[in-house]
CSV table of C-alpha atoms in Angstrom, one decimal:
chain,number,residue,atom,x,y,z
A,1,UNK,CA,-16.1,-15.8,38.5
A,2,UNK,CA,-15.0,-19.4,38.8
A,3,UNK,CA,-11.8,-20.7,37.3
A,4,UNK,CA,-13.8,-22.8,34.9
A,5,UNK,CA,-15.7,-19.8,33.6
A,6,UNK,CA,-12.5,-17.9,33.2
A,7,UNK,CA,-11.0,-20.7,31.2
A,8,UNK,CA,-14.1,-20.9,28.9
A,9,UNK,CA,-14.0,-17.2,28.4
A,10,UNK,CA,-10.3,-17.3,27.5
A,11,UNK,CA,-10.8,-20.2,25.1
A,12,UNK,CA,-13.9,-18.5,23.5
A,13,UNK,CA,-11.9,-15.3,23.0
A,14,UNK,CA,-9.0,-17.2,21.4
A,15,UNK,CA,-11.4,-19.0,19.0
A,16,UNK,CA,-13.0,-15.7,18.0
A,17,UNK,CA,-9.6,-14.0,17.6
A,18,UNK,CA,-8.2,-16.8,15.4
A,19,UNK,CA,-11.3,-16.7,13.2
A,20,UNK,CA,-11.1,-13.0,12.8
A,21,UNK,CA,-7.3,-13.3,11.9
A,22,UNK,CA,-8.1,-15.8,9.2
A,23,UNK,CA,-10.9,-13.7,7.7
A,24,UNK,CA,-8.9,-10.4,7.7
A,25,UNK,CA,-5.4,-11.7,6.9
A,26,UNK,CA,-3.9,-10.3,3.7
A,27,UNK,CA,-3.1,-12.6,0.8
A,28,UNK,CA,0.1,-14.6,0.8
A,29,UNK,CA,3.1,-13.0,-0.9
A,30,UNK,CA,3.2,-15.8,-3.5
A,31,UNK,CA,-0.4,-15.0,-4.5
A,32,UNK,CA,0.3,-11.3,-4.8
A,33,UNK,CA,3.4,-11.9,-6.9
A,34,UNK,CA,1.3,-14.1,-9.2
A,35,UNK,CA,-1.4,-11.4,-9.6
A,36,UNK,CA,1.3,-8.8,-10.4
A,37,UNK,CA,2.9,-11.1,-13.0
A,38,UNK,CA,-0.6,-11.7,-14.6
A,39,UNK,CA,-1.3,-8.0,-14.7
A,40,UNK,CA,2.0,-7.2,-16.3
A,41,UNK,CA,1.6,-10.0,-18.9
A,42,UNK,CA,-1.8,-8.6,-19.8
A,43,UNK,CA,-0.1,-5.3,-20.5
A,44,UNK,CA,2.5,-7.1,-22.7
A,45,UNK,CA,5.3,-6.9,-20.2
A,46,UNK,CA,7.1,-10.2,-19.7
A,47,UNK,CA,9.0,-10.5,-16.4
A,48,UNK,CA,10.9,-13.4,-14.8
A,49,UNK,CA,10.2,-14.4,-11.3
A,50,UNK,CA,13.4,-12.7,-10.1
A,51,UNK,CA,12.3,-9.4,-11.7
A,52,UNK,CA,8.9,-9.7,-10.1
A,53,UNK,CA,10.5,-10.2,-6.7
A,54,UNK,CA,12.7,-7.2,-7.3
A,55,UNK,CA,9.7,-5.1,-8.3
A,56,UNK,CA,7.8,-6.2,-5.2
A,57,UNK,CA,10.8,-5.4,-3.0
A,58,UNK,CA,11.1,-1.9,-4.6
A,59,UNK,CA,7.4,-1.1,-4.2
A,60,UNK,CA,7.4,-2.3,-0.6
A,61,UNK,CA,10.4,-0.1,0.2
A,62,UNK,CA,8.8,2.9,-1.4
A,63,UNK,CA,5.5,2.3,0.5
A,64,UNK,CA,7.3,1.9,3.8
A,65,UNK,CA,9.2,5.2,3.3
């Protein structure tokens, strides 16, 4: 395999990998926090941004354990 073919294969793999990463990446934390706040408000629970952050941190800790 020539060096040029190897370079093209590497670049092609990097492009495919980057595309897959974008497609399968989870939502940003900010978006998830907004969704949690919306769900809580629909249930009649009003929370501040700090309380949402604390809730997300607690849930993340419990999931990791």
